[in-house]
Short mmCIF file of C-alpha atoms in Angstrom, two decimals:
data_model
loop_
_atom_site.label_atom_id
_atom_site.label_comp_id
_atom_site.label_asym_id
_atom_site.label_seq_id
_atom_site.Cartn_x
_atom_site.Cartn_y
_atom_site.Cartn_z
CA MET A 1 -7.85 13.99 32.47
CA LEU A 2 -5.19 16.14 33.90
CA ILE A 3 -3.04 18.28 30.54
CA VAL A 4 0.10 20.02 31.36
CA ALA A 5 1.40 21.15 28.69
CA GLU A 6 4.61 20.87 27.38
CA ARG A 7 6.28 22.63 25.04
CA ILE A 8 7.42 25.75 27.15
CA ASN A 9 11.54 23.24 27.31
CA ALA A 10 14.27 24.76 26.54
CA SER A 11 15.37 21.14 24.71
CA ARG A 12 13.26 22.51 22.24
CA LYS A 13 14.99 24.34 20.03
CA ALA A 14 12.71 26.95 19.24
CA ILE A 15 12.23 28.36 23.01
CA ARG A 16 16.09 27.59 23.64
CA ALA A 17 16.26 30.38 20.79
CA ALA A 18 13.38 32.35 22.32
CA LEU A 19 15.18 32.05 26.07
CA GLU A 20 18.34 33.17 24.00
CA ARG A 21 16.65 36.33 22.91
CA LEU A 22 14.14 37.14 26.05
CA ASP A 23 11.78 36.88 22.46
CA THR A 24 8.34 37.65 24.65
CA ALA A 25 6.16 37.39 21.77
CA ALA A 26 7.64 33.14 21.18
CA ILE A 27 6.76 32.62 24.39
CA VAL A 28 2.97 34.01 24.70
CA ASN A 29 2.56 32.36 21.48
CA GLU A 30 3.04 29.23 23.33
CA VAL A 31 1.39 29.94 25.85
CA ARG A 32 -1.99 30.38 23.65
CA ILE A 33 -2.08 27.50 21.37
CA GLN A 34 -1.74 25.66 24.34
CA ALA A 35 -4.31 26.79 26.36
CA GLN A 36 -6.75 26.77 23.59
CA ALA A 37 -5.59 23.90 22.60
CA GLY A 38 -6.73 22.44 26.16
CA ALA A 39 -3.99 22.50 28.57
CA HIS A 40 -4.57 22.36 32.23
CA TYR A 41 -1.21 23.28 33.24
CA ILE A 42 1.26 25.17 31.21
CA ASP A 43 5.32 23.75 32.15
CA LEU A 44 7.73 25.71 31.83
CA ASN A 45 11.27 24.59 31.42
CA GLY A 46 14.46 27.09 31.16
CA GLY A 47 16.76 24.91 30.40
CA THR A 48 20.01 24.96 31.68
CA PHE A 49 21.98 27.61 30.48
CA PRO A 50 25.08 28.12 32.99
CA GLY A 51 23.98 30.75 35.79
CA ARG A 52 21.12 31.99 34.28
CA GLU A 53 18.93 29.05 35.37
CA THR A 54 16.94 31.39 37.57
CA GLU A 55 16.85 34.26 35.65
CA LEU A 56 15.26 32.88 32.80
CA LEU A 57 12.93 30.96 34.47
CA CYS A 58 11.18 33.23 36.27
CA TRP A 59 11.24 35.29 33.06
CA LEU A 60 9.14 32.67 31.58
CA VAL A 61 6.76 32.74 35.11
CA ASP A 62 6.14 36.28 34.45
CA THR A 63 5.91 36.28 30.59
CA ALA A 64 3.51 33.32 31.15
CA GLN A 65 1.11 34.63 33.35
CA ALA A 66 1.14 37.93 31.93
CA GLU A 67 -0.48 35.68 29.25
CA THR A 68 -2.96 33.39 30.79
CA ASP A 69 -4.75 32.32 34.26
CA LEU A 70 -3.89 28.47 33.80
CA PRO A 71 -1.69 27.65 36.91
CA LEU A 72 2.14 26.80 35.97
CA CYS A 73 4.22 23.89 36.56
CA ILE A 74 7.91 24.62 37.33
CA ASP A 75 10.09 22.57 35.65
CA SER A 76 13.87 22.54 37.19
CA PRO A 77 16.36 20.07 38.42
CA ASP A 78 18.06 22.92 40.70
CA PRO A 79 16.44 23.83 43.20
CA ASP A 80 18.01 27.77 43.20
CA ALA A 81 16.43 28.63 40.38
CA LEU A 82 12.73 26.53 41.80
CA ALA A 83 12.97 28.25 44.64
CA ALA A 84 12.96 31.88 42.86
CA ALA A 85 10.80 31.31 40.52
CA LEU A 86 7.92 29.84 42.88
CA PRO A 87 7.09 32.92 44.84
CA ARG A 88 7.04 34.92 42.02
CA VAL A 89 3.62 32.56 40.77
CA ARG A 90 -0.11 34.55 41.30
CA GLY A 91 -3.00 33.12 40.70
CA GLU A 92 -3.68 29.02 41.32
CA ARG A 93 -1.59 26.60 43.09
CA PRO A 94 1.35 25.18 40.74
CA MET A 95 3.05 22.71 40.21
CA ILE A 96 6.70 21.66 40.87
CA ASN A 97 8.08 19.31 38.63
CA SER A 98 9.81 17.51 40.07
CA ILE A 99 10.90 16.06 43.15
CA ASN A 100 12.97 12.98 43.65
CA LEU A 101 14.05 10.12 46.36
CA GLU A 102 17.59 11.69 45.64
CA PRO A 103 18.31 13.27 49.15
CA GLU A 104 19.54 17.25 48.39
CA ARG A 105 16.85 17.38 45.81
CA PHE A 106 14.33 15.51 48.03
CA ALA A 107 15.48 18.05 51.72
CA ARG A 108 15.31 21.38 49.37
CA VAL A 109 12.61 20.65 47.24
CA LEU A 110 9.99 19.24 49.57
CA PRO A 111 9.80 22.68 51.96
CA LEU A 112 9.19 24.94 49.21
CA ALA A 113 6.32 22.36 48.16
CA ARG A 114 4.97 23.05 50.91
CA GLU A 115 5.63 26.61 51.72
CA HIS A 116 4.25 27.62 48.41
CA ASN A 117 1.08 25.11 48.37
CA ALA A 118 2.48 23.31 45.40
CA LYS A 119 1.25 20.59 43.82
CA LEU A 120 4.49 17.91 43.20
CA ILE A 121 5.52 15.17 40.23
CA ALA A 122 7.06 12.87 42.45
CA LEU A 123 9.71 10.83 40.18
CA ALA A 124 10.50 6.87 40.99
CA GLN A 125 14.21 7.62 41.12
CA GLY A 126 16.32 7.40 43.16
CA GLU A 127 20.67 7.75 43.38
CA GLY A 128 21.63 4.30 41.82
CA VAL A 129 20.22 3.13 38.38
CA PRO A 130 17.12 4.32 37.57
CA ALA A 131 14.48 1.18 38.63
CA ALA A 132 13.56 -0.31 35.41
CA SER A 133 10.94 -3.28 36.12
CA ALA A 134 7.48 -2.34 37.43
CA ALA A 135 8.26 -3.47 41.03
CA GLU A 136 10.97 -1.80 41.41
CA LYS A 137 9.28 0.82 40.03
CA VAL A 138 6.45 0.72 42.47
CA ASP A 139 8.77 -0.22 45.33
CA LEU A 140 10.52 3.64 44.60
CA ALA A 141 7.69 5.56 44.53
CA SER A 142 5.99 4.28 47.49
CA LEU A 143 8.84 4.85 49.80
CA LEU A 144 9.21 8.69 48.08
CA VAL A 145 5.11 8.86 48.74
CA GLU A 146 5.00 7.47 52.24
CA ARG A 147 7.50 9.96 52.58
CA LEU A 148 5.90 13.18 51.11
CA LEU A 149 2.88 12.14 53.54
CA ALA A 150 4.86 11.44 56.32
CA ALA A 151 5.86 15.48 55.76
CA GLY A 152 2.13 16.24 55.54
CA MET A 153 1.04 15.90 52.14
CA VAL A 154 -1.77 14.81 51.28
CA LEU A 155 -2.35 12.36 48.06
CA ASP A 156 -4.47 14.48 45.69
CA ASP A 157 -1.48 16.92 45.41
CA ILE A 158 1.02 14.03 44.57
CA TYR A 159 1.63 12.89 40.80
CA VAL A 160 3.69 9.48 40.56
CA ASP A 161 5.66 9.40 37.40
CA PRO A 162 7.23 6.27 36.80
CA LEU A 163 9.91 7.12 34.67
CA VAL A 164 9.48 5.11 31.44
CA PHE A 165 12.71 4.39 29.00
CA PRO A 166 13.20 4.19 25.70
CA VAL A 167 11.28 0.99 24.12
CA GLY A 168 14.04 0.72 21.33
CA THR A 169 16.71 -0.35 24.30
CA ASP A 170 14.77 -1.16 27.05
CA SER A 171 11.24 -3.54 25.39
CA ALA A 172 9.86 -4.30 28.64
CA SER A 173 10.00 -0.28 29.35
CA GLY A 174 6.56 0.65 28.98
CA LEU A 175 4.71 -2.70 30.62
CA ALA A 176 6.53 -1.93 32.95
CA THR A 177 5.91 1.61 33.69
CA VAL A 178 1.93 1.44 32.74
CA SER A 179 2.13 -2.08 35.75
CA ALA A 180 3.73 0.57 37.67
CA MET A 181 1.21 3.37 37.11
CA ARG A 182 -1.82 0.54 37.78
CA GLU A 183 0.01 -0.65 41.29
CA ILE A 184 0.69 2.51 42.45
CA MET A 185 -2.77 4.15 42.12
CA ALA A 186 -4.18 0.39 44.19
CA ARG A 187 -1.72 1.60 46.78
CA PHE A 188 -2.46 4.54 47.72
CA PRO A 189 -6.28 5.30 46.04
CA GLY A 190 -6.44 9.39 46.08
CA VAL A 191 -2.72 9.76 44.85
CA HIS A 192 -2.11 10.28 40.52
CA THR A 193 0.29 9.14 38.36
CA ILE A 194 1.79 10.74 35.80
CA CYS A 195 3.92 10.64 32.12
CA GLY A 196 5.50 13.05 30.08
CA LEU A 197 5.17 10.60 26.77
CA THR A 198 7.97 11.22 24.02
CA ASN A 199 11.55 9.75 26.03
CA VAL A 200 9.67 6.21 24.88
CA SER A 201 9.30 6.62 21.42
CA HIS A 202 13.08 7.78 21.73
CA GLY A 203 15.61 6.84 18.72
CA LEU A 204 12.41 5.26 16.78
CA PRO A 205 10.54 6.35 13.72
CA ALA A 206 7.03 7.16 13.53
CA ARG A 207 7.57 8.76 17.07
CA LYS A 208 3.92 10.12 17.62
CA LEU A 209 2.42 6.93 16.50
CA VAL A 210 4.61 4.97 19.50
CA ASN A 211 3.71 8.43 21.61
CA ARG A 212 -0.39 8.41 21.84
CA THR A 213 -0.12 4.69 21.68
CA PHE A 214 1.47 4.17 24.63
CA LEU A 215 -0.99 7.18 26.26
CA ALA A 216 -3.87 5.05 25.21
CA GLY A 217 -2.31 2.37 27.19
CA ALA A 218 -1.58 4.24 30.42
CA ILE A 219 -4.95 5.74 30.18
CA ALA A 220 -5.78 1.89 30.32
CA ASN A 221 -4.00 1.38 33.66
CA GLY A 222 -5.34 4.01 35.17
CA MET A 223 -2.78 7.16 34.06
CA ASP A 224 -4.87 10.30 35.03
CA ALA A 225 -2.66 13.28 34.07
CA ALA A 226 0.40 13.29 31.35
CA ILE A 227 2.43 15.63 30.32
CA ILE A 228 2.35 15.93 26.59
CA ASP A 229 1.85 18.46 23.53
CA PRO A 230 -1.85 19.44 23.67
CA THR A 231 -1.58 20.87 20.55
CA ASP A 232 -0.45 17.35 18.51
CA THR A 233 -3.84 16.65 17.08
CA GLN A 234 -3.78 13.00 17.09
CA LEU A 235 -2.65 12.54 20.51
CA MET A 236 -5.62 15.01 21.32
CA ALA A 237 -7.82 12.43 19.63
CA THR A 238 -6.23 9.26 20.53
CA LEU A 239 -6.81 10.86 24.66
CA TYR A 240 -10.42 12.07 24.06
CA ALA A 241 -11.16 8.42 22.77
CA ALA A 242 -9.16 6.88 25.22
CA GLU A 243 -11.27 8.52 28.37
CA ALA A 244 -14.08 7.77 26.49
CA VAL A 245 -13.29 3.70 26.44
CA PHE A 246 -11.74 3.11 29.39
CA GLY A 247 -14.51 4.38 31.56
CA ARG A 248 -13.58 8.87 32.57
CA ASP A 249 -16.22 9.97 30.04
CA GLU A 250 -19.77 8.59 30.68
CA TYR A 251 -21.69 8.57 27.96
CA CYS A 252 -19.00 9.58 25.84
CA VAL A 253 -20.28 13.24 25.91
CA ASN A 254 -16.76 15.01 25.70
CA PHE A 255 -15.76 12.18 22.85
CA ILE A 256 -18.99 13.32 20.66
CA GLU A 257 -18.68 17.03 21.61
CA ALA A 258 -15.10 16.60 19.82
CA PHE A 259 -16.30 15.39 17.15
CA GLN A 260 -19.05 17.51 16.41
CA ALA A 261 -15.86 20.01 17.15
CA GLY A 262 -13.94 18.40 14.10
CA LYS A 263 -11.24 17.66 16.72
CA LEU A 264 -11.20 14.07 16.12
CA VAL A 265 -9.30 14.78 12.53
CA MET Z 1 -0.64 -10.89 18.39
CA LEU Z 2 -2.43 -13.92 17.25
CA ILE Z 3 -4.75 -12.19 13.65
CA VAL Z 4 -8.10 -13.79 13.34
CA ALA Z 5 -9.37 -11.49 9.93
CA GLU Z 6 -13.10 -10.54 10.39
CA ARG Z 7 -14.04 -9.44 7.21
CA ILE Z 8 -15.60 -12.53 5.85
CA ASN Z 9 -19.13 -12.31 8.11
CA ALA Z 10 -22.79 -12.27 7.51
CA SER Z 11 -23.27 -9.18 8.89
CA ARG Z 12 -21.65 -6.53 6.20
CA LYS Z 13 -23.66 -6.17 3.79
CA ALA Z 14 -21.30 -7.09 0.39
CA ILE Z 15 -20.31 -10.41 2.54
CA ARG Z 16 -23.94 -10.87 3.09
CA ALA Z 17 -24.78 -10.38 -1.26
CA ALA Z 18 -21.52 -12.21 -2.04
CA LEU Z 19 -24.13 -15.53 0.19
CA GLU Z 20 -26.62 -15.56 -1.89
CA ARG Z 21 -25.25 -15.60 -4.89
CA LEU Z 22 -22.96 -17.68 -4.13
CA ASP Z 23 -20.57 -15.65 -5.32
CA THR Z 24 -16.97 -17.07 -5.75
CA ALA Z 25 -14.68 -14.42 -6.77
CA ALA Z 26 -16.02 -11.68 -3.64
CA ILE Z 27 -15.34 -14.59 -0.92
CA VAL Z 28 -12.17 -15.36 -2.71
CA ASN Z 29 -10.88 -12.12 -2.70
CA GLU Z 30 -11.97 -11.01 0.46
CA VAL Z 31 -9.06 -14.26 2.21
CA ARG Z 32 -6.52 -12.26 -0.88
CA ILE Z 33 -7.02 -8.81 0.99
CA GLN Z 34 -6.71 -10.44 4.39
CA ALA Z 35 -4.13 -12.81 4.32
CA GLN Z 36 -1.89 -9.74 2.42
CA ALA Z 37 -2.41 -8.18 5.44
CA GLY Z 38 -1.15 -10.06 7.90
CA ALA Z 39 -4.89 -12.56 9.19
CA HIS Z 40 -3.40 -15.46 10.91
CA TYR Z 41 -6.54 -17.46 10.77
CA ILE Z 42 -9.72 -15.92 8.50
CA ASP Z 43 -13.15 -16.01 10.66
CA LEU Z 44 -15.79 -17.49 8.10
CA ASN Z 45 -19.33 -16.29 9.64
CA GLY Z 46 -22.49 -17.71 7.42
CA GLY Z 47 -25.01 -15.68 9.10
CA THR Z 48 -28.51 -16.95 9.30
CA PHE Z 49 -30.11 -17.51 6.71
CA PRO Z 50 -33.04 -19.68 7.77
CA GLY Z 51 -32.71 -22.84 6.78
CA ARG Z 52 -29.03 -22.42 4.59
CA GLU Z 53 -26.86 -22.12 7.99
CA THR Z 54 -24.86 -25.48 7.06
CA GLU Z 55 -25.17 -24.95 3.62
CA LEU Z 56 -23.29 -21.78 3.55
CA LEU Z 57 -21.10 -22.11 6.20
CA CYS Z 58 -19.71 -25.04 4.23
CA TRP Z 59 -19.50 -23.30 1.46
CA LEU Z 60 -17.68 -20.89 3.00
CA VAL Z 61 -14.98 -23.47 4.18
CA ASP Z 62 -14.76 -24.47 0.66
CA THR Z 63 -13.70 -21.80 -0.92
CA ALA Z 64 -11.81 -20.28 1.52
CA GLN Z 65 -9.30 -22.83 1.37
CA ALA Z 66 -9.15 -23.17 -1.57
CA GLU Z 67 -8.02 -19.93 -2.19
CA THR Z 68 -5.34 -20.33 1.19
CA ASP Z 69 -3.50 -22.56 3.31
CA LEU Z 70 -4.44 -20.37 6.20
CA PRO Z 71 -6.28 -21.82 9.13
CA LEU Z 72 -9.85 -20.71 9.63
CA CYS Z 73 -11.89 -19.54 12.51
CA ILE Z 74 -15.79 -21.27 12.13
CA ASP Z 75 -17.58 -19.13 13.98
CA SER Z 76 -21.19 -19.93 14.32
CA PRO Z 77 -23.81 -19.71 17.03
CA ASP Z 78 -25.30 -22.81 15.39
CA PRO Z 79 -23.34 -26.11 16.17
CA ASP Z 80 -24.96 -28.21 13.73
CA ALA Z 81 -23.99 -25.74 11.02
CA LEU Z 82 -20.43 -26.41 13.31
CA ALA Z 83 -20.75 -29.92 12.93
CA ALA Z 84 -21.06 -30.26 9.31
CA ALA Z 85 -18.54 -27.75 8.41
CA LEU Z 86 -15.69 -28.78 10.71
CA PRO Z 87 -14.90 -31.98 8.59
CA ARG Z 88 -14.72 -30.08 5.48
CA VAL Z 89 -12.04 -28.19 7.14
CA ARG Z 90 -8.05 -29.16 5.78
CA GLY Z 91 -4.52 -28.60 6.75
CA GLU Z 92 -4.40 -26.38 10.25
CA ARG Z 93 -6.05 -27.12 12.75
CA PRO Z 94 -9.23 -24.78 13.42
CA MET Z 95 -11.07 -22.53 15.74
CA ILE Z 96 -14.39 -22.20 16.46
CA ASN Z 97 -15.96 -19.82 16.98
CA SER Z 98 -17.33 -19.52 19.86
CA ILE Z 99 -18.38 -21.72 22.48
CA ASN Z 100 -20.18 -19.95 26.16
CA LEU Z 101 -21.38 -21.56 29.12
CA GLU Z 102 -25.00 -21.72 28.37
CA PRO Z 103 -26.07 -25.74 28.66
CA GLU Z 104 -26.85 -26.43 24.90
CA ARG Z 105 -24.00 -25.02 23.25
CA PHE Z 106 -21.53 -26.35 25.99
CA ALA Z 107 -22.62 -29.59 25.33
CA ARG Z 108 -23.11 -29.47 21.66
CA VAL Z 109 -19.81 -27.62 20.59
CA LEU Z 110 -16.96 -28.91 22.96
CA PRO Z 111 -17.24 -32.41 21.55
CA LEU Z 112 -17.19 -31.29 18.24
CA ALA Z 113 -13.81 -29.29 19.42
CA ARG Z 114 -12.33 -32.10 21.02
CA GLU Z 115 -12.92 -33.87 17.64
CA HIS Z 116 -11.97 -31.85 15.64
CA ASN Z 117 -8.20 -30.42 17.42
CA ALA Z 118 -10.15 -27.16 17.27
CA LYS Z 119 -8.99 -24.05 19.13
CA LEU Z 120 -12.26 -22.53 21.25
CA ILE Z 121 -13.29 -18.34 21.88
CA ALA Z 122 -14.60 -19.18 25.00
CA LEU Z 123 -17.08 -16.48 25.99
CA ALA Z 124 -17.73 -15.09 29.28
CA GLN Z 125 -21.49 -15.70 29.23
CA GLY Z 126 -23.51 -18.09 30.26
CA GLU Z 127 -27.34 -18.43 30.04
CA GLY Z 128 -28.52 -14.55 32.18
CA VAL Z 129 -27.91 -11.30 31.65
CA PRO Z 130 -23.80 -10.90 30.59
CA ALA Z 131 -21.49 -10.06 32.81
CA ALA Z 132 -21.14 -6.65 33.36
CA SER Z 133 -18.26 -6.22 36.01
CA ALA Z 134 -14.32 -7.37 35.48
CA ALA Z 135 -15.42 -9.37 38.33
CA GLU Z 136 -18.49 -10.81 37.13
CA LYS Z 137 -16.25 -11.24 33.35
CA VAL Z 138 -13.03 -12.51 35.34
CA ASP Z 139 -16.05 -15.21 37.42
CA LEU Z 140 -18.13 -16.53 33.71
CA ALA Z 141 -14.60 -17.13 32.27
CA SER Z 142 -13.25 -18.94 34.98
CA LEU Z 143 -16.11 -21.29 35.51
CA LEU Z 144 -15.99 -22.15 31.59
CA VAL Z 145 -12.40 -22.68 31.67
CA GLU Z 146 -12.23 -24.73 34.55
CA ARG Z 147 -15.11 -26.82 32.54
CA LEU Z 148 -12.98 -27.04 29.31
CA LEU Z 149 -9.46 -27.94 30.82
CA ALA Z 150 -11.48 -31.19 32.89
CA ALA Z 151 -12.73 -31.55 29.89
CA GLY Z 152 -9.57 -31.87 28.16
CA MET Z 153 -8.56 -29.00 26.84
CA VAL Z 154 -5.14 -27.18 27.49
CA LEU Z 155 -5.26 -23.67 28.03
CA ASP Z 156 -3.35 -22.50 24.99
CA ASP Z 157 -5.23 -23.64 22.85
CA ILE Z 158 -8.71 -21.41 24.65
CA TYR Z 159 -8.79 -17.95 23.66
CA VAL Z 160 -11.61 -16.09 26.60
CA ASP Z 161 -13.06 -12.92 25.14
CA PRO Z 162 -14.89 -11.24 28.06
CA LEU Z 163 -17.27 -9.56 25.43
CA VAL Z 164 -16.91 -5.83 25.77
CA PHE Z 165 -20.23 -3.98 25.44
CA PRO Z 166 -20.59 -0.23 23.53
CA VAL Z 167 -19.35 2.49 25.96
CA GLY Z 168 -21.52 4.91 24.22
CA THR Z 169 -24.81 3.02 26.58
CA ASP Z 170 -21.93 1.70 29.42
CA SER Z 171 -19.41 3.79 30.18
CA ALA Z 172 -17.83 1.31 31.81
CA SER Z 173 -17.55 -1.63 29.89
CA GLY Z 174 -13.66 -0.96 27.64
CA LEU Z 175 -12.33 -0.90 31.46
CA ALA Z 176 -13.79 -3.47 32.43
CA THR Z 177 -12.76 -6.17 29.69
CA VAL Z 178 -9.68 -4.71 30.16
CA SER Z 179 -9.18 -5.55 33.46
CA ALA Z 180 -10.42 -8.88 33.36
CA MET Z 181 -8.14 -9.91 30.15
CA ARG Z 182 -5.07 -9.46 32.65
CA GLU Z 183 -7.53 -11.10 35.65
CA ILE Z 184 -8.31 -14.08 33.92
CA MET Z 185 -4.52 -14.68 32.38
CA ALA Z 186 -3.31 -14.11 35.59
CA ARG Z 187 -5.30 -16.65 36.78
CA PHE Z 188 -4.11 -19.16 34.27
CA PRO Z 189 -1.38 -19.10 32.42
CA GLY Z 190 -1.17 -19.50 29.21
CA VAL Z 191 -4.72 -19.15 28.58
CA HIS Z 192 -5.38 -15.96 25.95
CA THR Z 193 -7.55 -13.47 25.33
CA ILE Z 194 -9.33 -12.11 22.47
CA CYS Z 195 -11.87 -9.53 21.41
CA GLY Z 196 -14.43 -8.73 19.21
CA LEU Z 197 -13.87 -4.82 18.56
CA THR Z 198 -15.70 -3.37 17.03
CA ASN Z 199 -18.52 -3.35 19.45
CA VAL Z 200 -17.19 -1.12 21.32
CA SER Z 201 -17.41 1.53 19.03
CA HIS Z 202 -21.35 1.36 18.46
CA GLY Z 203 -23.31 4.19 18.23
CA LEU Z 204 -20.32 6.39 18.33
CA PRO Z 205 -18.72 8.71 15.54
CA ALA Z 206 -15.39 8.56 14.54
CA ARG Z 207 -15.69 4.31 15.90
CA LYS Z 208 -12.30 3.26 14.02
CA LEU Z 209 -10.46 5.85 16.05
CA VAL Z 210 -12.31 4.43 19.21
CA ASN Z 211 -11.70 0.49 18.33
CA ARG Z 212 -8.28 1.15 17.60
CA THR Z 213 -8.24 2.83 20.96
CA PHE Z 214 -9.32 0.17 22.31
CA LEU Z 215 -6.96 -2.59 21.17
CA ALA Z 216 -3.88 0.02 21.83
CA GLY Z 217 -5.71 -0.86 25.70
CA ALA Z 218 -6.01 -4.27 25.43
CA ILE Z 219 -2.68 -4.83 24.45
CA ALA Z 220 -1.44 -3.39 26.75
CA ASN Z 221 -3.42 -5.51 29.77
CA GLY Z 222 -1.91 -8.75 28.18
CA MET Z 223 -4.83 -9.23 25.36
CA ASP Z 224 -2.60 -11.96 22.97
CA ALA Z 225 -5.43 -12.53 19.89
CA ALA Z 226 -8.25 -10.42 18.67
CA ILE Z 227 -10.82 -10.74 15.96
CA ILE Z 228 -10.01 -7.30 13.70
CA ASP Z 229 -9.90 -6.26 10.01
CA PRO Z 230 -6.26 -6.44 9.26
CA THR Z 231 -7.28 -4.88 5.64
CA ASP Z 232 -7.32 -1.14 8.20
CA THR Z 233 -3.92 0.49 7.99
CA GLN Z 234 -4.25 2.83 10.93
CA LEU Z 235 -5.80 -0.27 13.09
CA MET Z 236 -2.89 -2.23 11.87
CA ALA Z 237 -0.41 0.38 12.13
CA THR Z 238 -1.34 0.65 15.86
CA LEU Z 239 -0.93 -3.17 16.85
CA TYR Z 240 2.40 -2.56 15.30
CA ALA Z 241 2.80 0.42 17.88
CA ALA Z 242 1.52 -1.37 20.90
CA GLU Z 243 3.43 -4.55 19.99
CA ALA Z 244 6.30 -2.43 20.10
CA VAL Z 245 5.61 -0.74 23.09
CA PHE Z 246 4.32 -2.80 25.27
CA GLY Z 247 7.10 -5.74 24.93
CA ARG Z 248 6.28 -7.65 22.72
CA ASP Z 249 8.30 -6.29 19.59
CA GLU Z 250 11.74 -6.95 21.09
CA TYR Z 251 14.29 -4.16 20.43
CA CYS Z 252 11.17 -2.85 17.89
CA VAL Z 253 12.40 -4.94 15.44
CA ASN Z 254 8.89 -5.49 13.47
CA PHE Z 255 7.87 -2.35 14.26
CA ILE Z 256 10.70 -0.64 12.27
CA GLU Z 257 10.02 -3.34 9.60
CA ALA Z 258 6.81 -2.26 9.39
CA PHE Z 259 7.84 1.63 8.95
CA GLN Z 260 10.06 0.37 6.47
CA ALA Z 261 7.57 -1.02 4.40
CA GLY Z 262 5.12 2.13 4.66
CA LYS Z 263 2.44 0.79 6.89
CA LEU Z 264 2.79 2.93 9.59
CA VAL Z 265 0.75 5.97 7.88
#
């Protein structure tokens, strides 16, 4: 299970404040606690500060990789910011979060991924209304994967995100999303699926419970990567348990080790 | 989600002791706490006391239905005990736990289900080695369902249990089981799937975490009934969350109500 650590995101108040002050220590601390908690990638999202997106994303890249050797997930809807930040990445291959089927974004982001040998988070999203049903998600994702393959990307570098919507307003979205994951992975053996969990619980109480329950169901349908907060111990306990119970942890060795390390509380 | 409450089972020490003493108060208490916790059926398993199976199962039926109007799930591998206990059932239609493809058991239990208008838990199990892969589970379950349909049972009265094995020794069993559930429900629209959860975590630490994570993944693959302990609050919280997040709880009304009632702690 590939863990993309989500905490350095300008949608969080503390990160927004850190960005406004260029607070290196705050960002370094977020990198450190996520790395210690088991992150495989550190997502860097500099938000939408008018006119400063490029500067802040580049600052995040420099700040994060001064602290860690973990690979980075460069997270921006703005191709200009991606184009500026990616050349600064040293060490392991980065991931780009994200590409979709919007013509301009597709046309700008794909060459960046090719040039910087980056993995890609591919959203099942076109120009119109977002895909709601499992079939629509599979159709859009398939179109996107086929275009990426035609452009020379390989399946192992593609992480499809079917985009889950809040179940408080769209009750069918959770099942549609995990069903789409299963179908996409069956249609393109070797492709990965990924999801940001938190949107699913938007507007509900007990959000962490909802998020980790969704995680378990997604893993039970094949999802093999997730954009999560690895410092959430109950979420990580569910992740360890889901890997053990759904065939990703032979003889439950990792699960038992996590238990012995006191991580399953 | 149909909840078959599992606590009155002679494999539990306290129940075994209650059976040995014919301790009515202990059984009544178990009925009461499970009913209060949200049970839809009360499972009654009198164990294997040599020569006393029939007597004890009948005593459990009498004792339980003196306390509750909830329907009963009569749980015995012994057709003689079932044959003695079923005529004592008053009120709502009982469930029989269980039938399988073993010729004698099938031949004895099926007429009892027909005679007493009972629902049936149908195990994906023949005479030989239990089915391990998803395909084997689907094949055995399909054969059993087809034989039940041919004998006049209707799909809505059949609860298929694909039988999960401990993932500590058979890592693939969790995924095989939930995949089999999905495929069986696709092949026989209207049939139910059910599972006793606890076997999946046999031999592992943090068993309740494993069990509720498995529950979430099974619900994400269609399982619509479960043999569980409804007094396990974290398990029930996962159940509420899984129903909300996988499309069984429109606008998450039940989930929000459970939160407001303090049940999601």
